[in-house]
Structures are given as structure tokens and as C-alpha cells.
Tab-separated table of C-alpha atoms in Angstrom:
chain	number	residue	atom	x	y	z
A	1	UNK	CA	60.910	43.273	22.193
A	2	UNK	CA	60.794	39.366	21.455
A	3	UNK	CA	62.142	38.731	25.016
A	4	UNK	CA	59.525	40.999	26.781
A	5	UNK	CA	57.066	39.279	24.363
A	6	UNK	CA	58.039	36.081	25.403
A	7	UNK	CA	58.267	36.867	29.210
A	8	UNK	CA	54.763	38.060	29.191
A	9	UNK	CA	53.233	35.029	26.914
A	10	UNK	CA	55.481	32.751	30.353
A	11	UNK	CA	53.316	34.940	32.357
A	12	UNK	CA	50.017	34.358	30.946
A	13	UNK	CA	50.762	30.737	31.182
A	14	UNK	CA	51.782	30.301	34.590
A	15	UNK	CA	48.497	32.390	35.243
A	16	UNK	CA	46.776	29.910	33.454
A	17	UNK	CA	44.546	26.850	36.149
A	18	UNK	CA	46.509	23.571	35.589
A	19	UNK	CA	43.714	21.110	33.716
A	20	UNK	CA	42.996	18.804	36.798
A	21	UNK	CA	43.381	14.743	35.942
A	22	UNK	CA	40.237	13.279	34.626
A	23	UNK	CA	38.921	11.588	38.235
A	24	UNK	CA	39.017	7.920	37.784
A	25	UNK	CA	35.724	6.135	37.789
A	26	UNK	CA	37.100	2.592	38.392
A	27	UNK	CA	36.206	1.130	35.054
A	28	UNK	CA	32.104	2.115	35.955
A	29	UNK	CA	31.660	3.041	32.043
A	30	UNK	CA	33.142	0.163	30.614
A	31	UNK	CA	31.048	-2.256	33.088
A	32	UNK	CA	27.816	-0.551	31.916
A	33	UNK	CA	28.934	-0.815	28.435
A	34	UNK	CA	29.270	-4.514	29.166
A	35	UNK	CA	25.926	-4.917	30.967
A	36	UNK	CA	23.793	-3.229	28.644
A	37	UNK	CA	25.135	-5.660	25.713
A	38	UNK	CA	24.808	-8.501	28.063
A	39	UNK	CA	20.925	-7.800	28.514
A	40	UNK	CA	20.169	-6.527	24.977
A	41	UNK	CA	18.098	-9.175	23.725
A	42	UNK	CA	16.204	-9.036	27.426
A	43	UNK	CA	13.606	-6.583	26.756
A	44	UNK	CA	11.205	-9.317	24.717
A	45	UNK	CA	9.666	-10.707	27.739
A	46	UNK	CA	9.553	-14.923	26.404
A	47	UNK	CA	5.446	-15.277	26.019
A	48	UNK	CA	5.309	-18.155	28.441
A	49	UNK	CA	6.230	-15.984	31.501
A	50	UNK	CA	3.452	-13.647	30.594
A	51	UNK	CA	0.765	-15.719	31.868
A	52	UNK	CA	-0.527	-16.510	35.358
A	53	UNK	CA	1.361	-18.578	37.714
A	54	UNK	CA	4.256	-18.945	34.954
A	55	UNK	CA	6.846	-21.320	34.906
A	56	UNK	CA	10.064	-20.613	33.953
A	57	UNK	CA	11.634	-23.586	31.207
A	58	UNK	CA	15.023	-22.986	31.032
A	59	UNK	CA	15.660	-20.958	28.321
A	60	UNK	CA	15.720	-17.952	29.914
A	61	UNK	CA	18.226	-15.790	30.544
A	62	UNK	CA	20.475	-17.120	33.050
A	63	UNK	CA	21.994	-14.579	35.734
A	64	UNK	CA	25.122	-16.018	36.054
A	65	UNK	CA	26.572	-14.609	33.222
A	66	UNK	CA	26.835	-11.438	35.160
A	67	UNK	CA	29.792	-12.310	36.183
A	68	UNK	CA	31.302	-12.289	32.710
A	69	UNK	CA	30.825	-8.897	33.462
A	70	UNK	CA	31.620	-8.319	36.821
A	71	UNK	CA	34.880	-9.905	37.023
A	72	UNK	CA	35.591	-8.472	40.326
A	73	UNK	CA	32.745	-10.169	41.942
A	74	UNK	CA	31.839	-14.422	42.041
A	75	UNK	CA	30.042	-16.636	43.915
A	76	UNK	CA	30.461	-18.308	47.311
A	77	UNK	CA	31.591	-21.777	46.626
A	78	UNK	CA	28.334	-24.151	46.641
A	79	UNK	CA	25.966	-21.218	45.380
A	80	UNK	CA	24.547	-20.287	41.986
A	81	UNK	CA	22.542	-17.170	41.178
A	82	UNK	CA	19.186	-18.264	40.552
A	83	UNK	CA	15.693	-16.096	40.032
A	84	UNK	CA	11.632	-17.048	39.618
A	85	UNK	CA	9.116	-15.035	37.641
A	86	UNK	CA	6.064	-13.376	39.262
A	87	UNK	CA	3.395	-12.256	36.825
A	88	UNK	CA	0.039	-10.602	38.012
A	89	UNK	CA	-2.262	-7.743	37.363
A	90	UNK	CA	0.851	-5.459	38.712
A	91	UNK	CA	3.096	-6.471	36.098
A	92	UNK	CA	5.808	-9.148	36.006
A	93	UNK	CA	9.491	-9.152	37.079
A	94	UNK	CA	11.924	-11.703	38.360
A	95	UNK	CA	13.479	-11.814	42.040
A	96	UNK	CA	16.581	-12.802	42.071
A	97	UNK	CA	17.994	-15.477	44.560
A	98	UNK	CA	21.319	-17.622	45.685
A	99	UNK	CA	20.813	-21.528	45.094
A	100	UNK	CA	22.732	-24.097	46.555
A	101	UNK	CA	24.568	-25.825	43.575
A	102	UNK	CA	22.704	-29.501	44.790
A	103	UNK	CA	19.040	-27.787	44.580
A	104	UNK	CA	16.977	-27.991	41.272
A	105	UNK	CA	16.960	-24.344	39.586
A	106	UNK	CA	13.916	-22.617	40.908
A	107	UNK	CA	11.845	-22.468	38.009
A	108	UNK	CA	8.837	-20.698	39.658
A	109	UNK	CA	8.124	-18.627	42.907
A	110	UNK	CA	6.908	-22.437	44.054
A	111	UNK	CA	10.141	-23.837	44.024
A	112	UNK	CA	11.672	-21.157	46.269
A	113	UNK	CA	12.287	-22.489	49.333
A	114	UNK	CA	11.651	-20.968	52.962
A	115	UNK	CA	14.001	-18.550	54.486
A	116	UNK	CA	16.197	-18.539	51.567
A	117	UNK	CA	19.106	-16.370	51.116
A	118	UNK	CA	19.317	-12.915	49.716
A	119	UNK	CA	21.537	-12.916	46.588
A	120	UNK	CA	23.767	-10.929	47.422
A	121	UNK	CA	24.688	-12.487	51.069
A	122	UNK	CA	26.595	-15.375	48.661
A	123	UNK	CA	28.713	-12.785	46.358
A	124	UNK	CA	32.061	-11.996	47.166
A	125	UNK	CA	33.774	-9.213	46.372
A	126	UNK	CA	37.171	-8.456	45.123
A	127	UNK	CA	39.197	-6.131	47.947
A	128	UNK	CA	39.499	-3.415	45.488
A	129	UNK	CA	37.224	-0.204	44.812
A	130	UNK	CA	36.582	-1.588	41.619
A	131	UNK	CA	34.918	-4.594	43.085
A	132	UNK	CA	33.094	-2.706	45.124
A	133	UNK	CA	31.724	-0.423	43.123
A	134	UNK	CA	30.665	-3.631	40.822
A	135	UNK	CA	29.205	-4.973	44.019
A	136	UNK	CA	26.995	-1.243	44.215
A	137	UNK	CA	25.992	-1.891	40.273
A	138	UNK	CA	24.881	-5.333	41.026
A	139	UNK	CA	22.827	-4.754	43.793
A	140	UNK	CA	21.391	-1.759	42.250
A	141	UNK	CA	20.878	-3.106	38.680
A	142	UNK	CA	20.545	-7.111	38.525
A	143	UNK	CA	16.574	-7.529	38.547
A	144	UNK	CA	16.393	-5.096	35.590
A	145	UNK	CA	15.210	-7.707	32.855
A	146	UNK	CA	12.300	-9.307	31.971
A	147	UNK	CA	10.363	-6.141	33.812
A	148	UNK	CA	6.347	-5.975	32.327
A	149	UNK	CA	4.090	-3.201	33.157
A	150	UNK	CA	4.015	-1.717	36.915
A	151	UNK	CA	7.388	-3.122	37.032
A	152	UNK	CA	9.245	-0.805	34.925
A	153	UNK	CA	9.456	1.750	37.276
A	154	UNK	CA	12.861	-0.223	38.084
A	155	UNK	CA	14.780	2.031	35.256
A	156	UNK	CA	17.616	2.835	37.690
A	157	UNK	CA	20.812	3.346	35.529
A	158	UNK	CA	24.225	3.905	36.931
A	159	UNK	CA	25.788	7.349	35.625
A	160	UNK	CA	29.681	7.227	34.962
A	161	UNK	CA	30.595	10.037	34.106
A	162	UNK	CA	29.760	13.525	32.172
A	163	UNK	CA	29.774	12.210	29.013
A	164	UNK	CA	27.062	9.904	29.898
A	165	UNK	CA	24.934	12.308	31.877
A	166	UNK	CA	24.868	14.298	29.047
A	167	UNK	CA	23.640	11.439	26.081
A	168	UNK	CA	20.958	10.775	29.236
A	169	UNK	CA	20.085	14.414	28.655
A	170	UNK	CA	20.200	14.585	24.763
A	171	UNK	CA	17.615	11.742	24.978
A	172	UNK	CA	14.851	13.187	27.315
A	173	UNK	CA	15.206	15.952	24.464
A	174	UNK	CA	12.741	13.798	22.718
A	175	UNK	CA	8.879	13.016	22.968
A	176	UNK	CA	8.892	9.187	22.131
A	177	UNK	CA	9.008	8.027	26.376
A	178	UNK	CA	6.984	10.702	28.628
A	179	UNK	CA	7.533	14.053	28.804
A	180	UNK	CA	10.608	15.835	27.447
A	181	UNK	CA	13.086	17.585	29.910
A	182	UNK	CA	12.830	21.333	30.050
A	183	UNK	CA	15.554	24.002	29.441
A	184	UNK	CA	15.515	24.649	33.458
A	185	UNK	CA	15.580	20.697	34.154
A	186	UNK	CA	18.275	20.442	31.343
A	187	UNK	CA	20.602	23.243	32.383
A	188	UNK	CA	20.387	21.684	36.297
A	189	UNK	CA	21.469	18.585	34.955
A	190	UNK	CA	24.207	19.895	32.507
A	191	UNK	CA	25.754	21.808	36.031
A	192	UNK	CA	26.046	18.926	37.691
A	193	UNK	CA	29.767	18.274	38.236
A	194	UNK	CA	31.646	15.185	39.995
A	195	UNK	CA	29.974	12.749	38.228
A	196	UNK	CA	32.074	9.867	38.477
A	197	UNK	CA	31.614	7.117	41.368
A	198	UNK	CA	33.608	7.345	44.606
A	199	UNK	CA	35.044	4.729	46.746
A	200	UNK	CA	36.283	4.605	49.960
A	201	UNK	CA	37.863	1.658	51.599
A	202	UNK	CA	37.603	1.799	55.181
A	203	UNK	CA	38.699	-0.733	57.793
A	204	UNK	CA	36.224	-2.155	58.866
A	205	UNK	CA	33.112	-0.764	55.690
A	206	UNK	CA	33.100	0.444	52.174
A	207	UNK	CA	31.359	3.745	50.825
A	208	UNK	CA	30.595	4.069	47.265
A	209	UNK	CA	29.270	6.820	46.072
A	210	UNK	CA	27.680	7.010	42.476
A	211	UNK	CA	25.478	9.456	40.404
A	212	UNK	CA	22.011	7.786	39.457
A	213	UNK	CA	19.528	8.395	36.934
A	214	UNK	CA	15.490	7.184	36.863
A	215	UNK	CA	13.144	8.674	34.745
A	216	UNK	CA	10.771	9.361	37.539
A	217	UNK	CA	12.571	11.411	39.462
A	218	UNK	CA	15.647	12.594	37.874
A	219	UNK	CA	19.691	12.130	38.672
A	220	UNK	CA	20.671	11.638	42.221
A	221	UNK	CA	23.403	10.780	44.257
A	222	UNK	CA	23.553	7.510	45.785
A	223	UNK	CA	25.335	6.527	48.746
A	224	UNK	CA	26.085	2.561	49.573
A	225	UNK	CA	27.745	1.734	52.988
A	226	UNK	CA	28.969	-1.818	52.593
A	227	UNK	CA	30.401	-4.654	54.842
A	228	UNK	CA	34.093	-4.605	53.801
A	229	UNK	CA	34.948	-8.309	55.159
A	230	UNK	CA	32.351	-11.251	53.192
A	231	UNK	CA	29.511	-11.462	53.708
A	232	UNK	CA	29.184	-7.766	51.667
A	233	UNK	CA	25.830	-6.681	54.005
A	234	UNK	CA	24.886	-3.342	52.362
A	235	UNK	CA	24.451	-1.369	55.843
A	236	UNK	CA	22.438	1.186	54.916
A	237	UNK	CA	21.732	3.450	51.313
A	238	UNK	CA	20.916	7.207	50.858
A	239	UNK	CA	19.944	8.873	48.238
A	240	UNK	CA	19.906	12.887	47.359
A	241	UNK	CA	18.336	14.589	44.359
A	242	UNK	CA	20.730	16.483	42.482
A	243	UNK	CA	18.462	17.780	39.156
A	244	UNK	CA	14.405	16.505	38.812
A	245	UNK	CA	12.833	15.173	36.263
A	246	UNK	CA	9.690	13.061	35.604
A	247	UNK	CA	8.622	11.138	32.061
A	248	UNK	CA	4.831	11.814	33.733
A	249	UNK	CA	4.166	8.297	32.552
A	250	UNK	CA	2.176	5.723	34.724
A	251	UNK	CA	1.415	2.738	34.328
């Protein structure tokens, strides 16, 4: 009896579906962790940029330290990461720029000079998917400080995982930002499966693939095509609802 008992429980196991490794998401959730401590303090805009034609005075916060955070990313020798403040009726929000080291820091759109280089043409990136995937968080994420008004529409957050889709969800629950999420919206979301980001090293380009949230408009996923050899030129980005949702909020 015990070994007929025993051959069936050997049965039932081998019946049982193997639990499937947890898919690697190339250190995405501790990189977010990092970021959103890094820009903590960043949501009191300082009073002297909220004025017209402001100018910056050097004690703001200085995007360089980034790359305390995105280890697998620096920048080209002779360049800094530099940005200027634009406030108008629309709001206020910096714009991020590479400065040559010799230059004064740009302490207002004014001191921008023509044809200057996109930020991102002077970062290099790390030959691993981890880099790469920093390089997609970076470009997708860096302006997101200081924002005022109109401009905080630029919520896009970088989703790492299941864990974090699902504390996304637990907070649209609420009523204190917009409108909250409803059961159909909620159980859309809570499907969603293959979460974490995706990278694919090609020859020649780079494809990252990572889940997205904004509160006006929902989770998606976002495809990046990137240069693989420096400079990282982000060839082209698409983007794919996977579950709606809208705060209703506008500013």
C-alpha cells in the first residue's frame, strides 16, 4: 500500500509544470529604486525658477549625478550633462543638454548655444544589456524634475517587474490624483504578464523592450531600437497599449 502510495504521490509530481526561473530584468528595479531616491527632494520646484525668464544659480540639482546611478553609462570625455529652465504660461521644465567641459554651465535657455548637441549623442554606454537598458531609462526618464504645471504630463515611469505593476495598481485604487482605476481597468492590468524589460544585442543595434506606465494613458510596451557602436542614436521608438487608464486630470 505505502509503495503504490508513494508511486502515485511520484506521479502527481512529475505531472506537476516545473516553476519557470524568475526572467531577469537586468537590475531595472534596483536602478529605479536608485533614481527615485536620487530625485526625492526634486519635486519643490526652487522659487527663483518660477518666474519669467529665470535664471538658474547653481544650486540646483545637478544632472550629473545620474550617473551615480547609472553606472553602466558616462560621459564622452570633454562633455558634462548640463540643462536650462524654461518657465511660461505652459508650465516650466528643464531641457537637458551635453556641455563641453571649457563652456560656462548654461544657466538659462540664453546661454545655450546654437546647434548644440542632444544629450544623449555624448553618453556612452556599457556593451552589456544592462547598460543598455540604463541607456532606455535615461533617455526616457532624465527631464523628469523640476516639472510645473502643463509639464507634468511627463509622468513616464519605467515598470520592472510584477511586483511593481501591481503597487502602480494598488495606488490608482485611491482618489487623492484623478480618477481611480476601475475593476475592468484593474483586472487588464493585473493580466498583464512579461513584465520585465528585454534586451537584445544585435550586431550592428540594440532592442530594449520595457513595460511603461503614465497616468494618462495607462501601461504600455515600449520598444527602443538603439545604435549598438557610440554614438547610442536611438533609431526609432514604438509604443503599444497593453491596459488604459486616464487620472482625467488637465492642467
Amino acid at each position: 500500500m505505502k509503495t503504490r502510495l508513494a508511486l502515485l504521490l511520484t506521479a502527481l509530481l512529475i505531472a506537476l509544470p516545473a516553476c519557470a526561473p524568475a526572467a531577469p530584468d537586468y537590475g531595472c528595479s534596483q536602478v529605479i529604486a536608485a533614481l527615485d531616491r536620487l530625485r526625492a527632494d526634486l519635486v519643490e520646484i526652487p522659487e527663483h525658477l518660477l518666474i519669467e525668464n529665470p535664471v538658474e544659480d547653481g544650486t540646483e540639482f545637478d544632472p550629473n549625478t545620474y550617473f551615480t546611478v547609472f553606472t553602466e553609462l558616462s560621459m564622452q570625455a570633454g562633455f558634462l550633462l548640463d540643462f536650462a529652465y524654461t518657465y511660461d504660461w505652459m508650465g516650466g521644465y528643464p531641457t537637458m543638454y551635453a556641455r563641453a567641459v571649457e563652456w560656462a554651465p548654461f544657466l538659462s535657455p540664453a546661454d545655450v548655444r546654437p546647434g548644440i548637441d542632444f544629450y544623449l549623442d555624448h553618453v556612452q554606454v556599457q556593451d552589456t544589456p544592462e547598460g543598455f537598458l540604463q541607456y532606455a531609462i535615461l533617455a526616457s526618464t532624465a527631464e523628469q524634475f523640476y516639472l510645473y504645471w502643463h509639464a507634468q504630463y511627463n509622468d513616464q515611469q519605467v515598470v520592472c517587474n510584477a511586483r511593481a505593476l501591481k503597487a502602480i495598481v494598488r495606488s490608482l485604487e485611491k482618489d487623492d490624483f484623478g480618477v481611480p482605476i476601475t475593476l475592468v481597468e484593474k483586472t487588464r492590468a493585473l493580466a498583464l504578464d512579461s513584465i520585465e524589460p528585454v534586451v537584445t544585442l544585435g550586431d550592428d543595434v540594440v532592442t530594449v523592450q520595457m513595460t511603461t506606465f503614465t497616468r494618462w494613458g495607462g501601461f504600455y510596451r515600449q520598444t527602443l531600437t538603439i545604435d549598438r557602436s557610440f554614438p547610442h542614436f536611438i533609431q526609432d521608438v514604438q509604443q503599444e497599449q497593453l491596459a488604459p487608464y486616464n487620472c482625467g486630470i488637465s492642467f
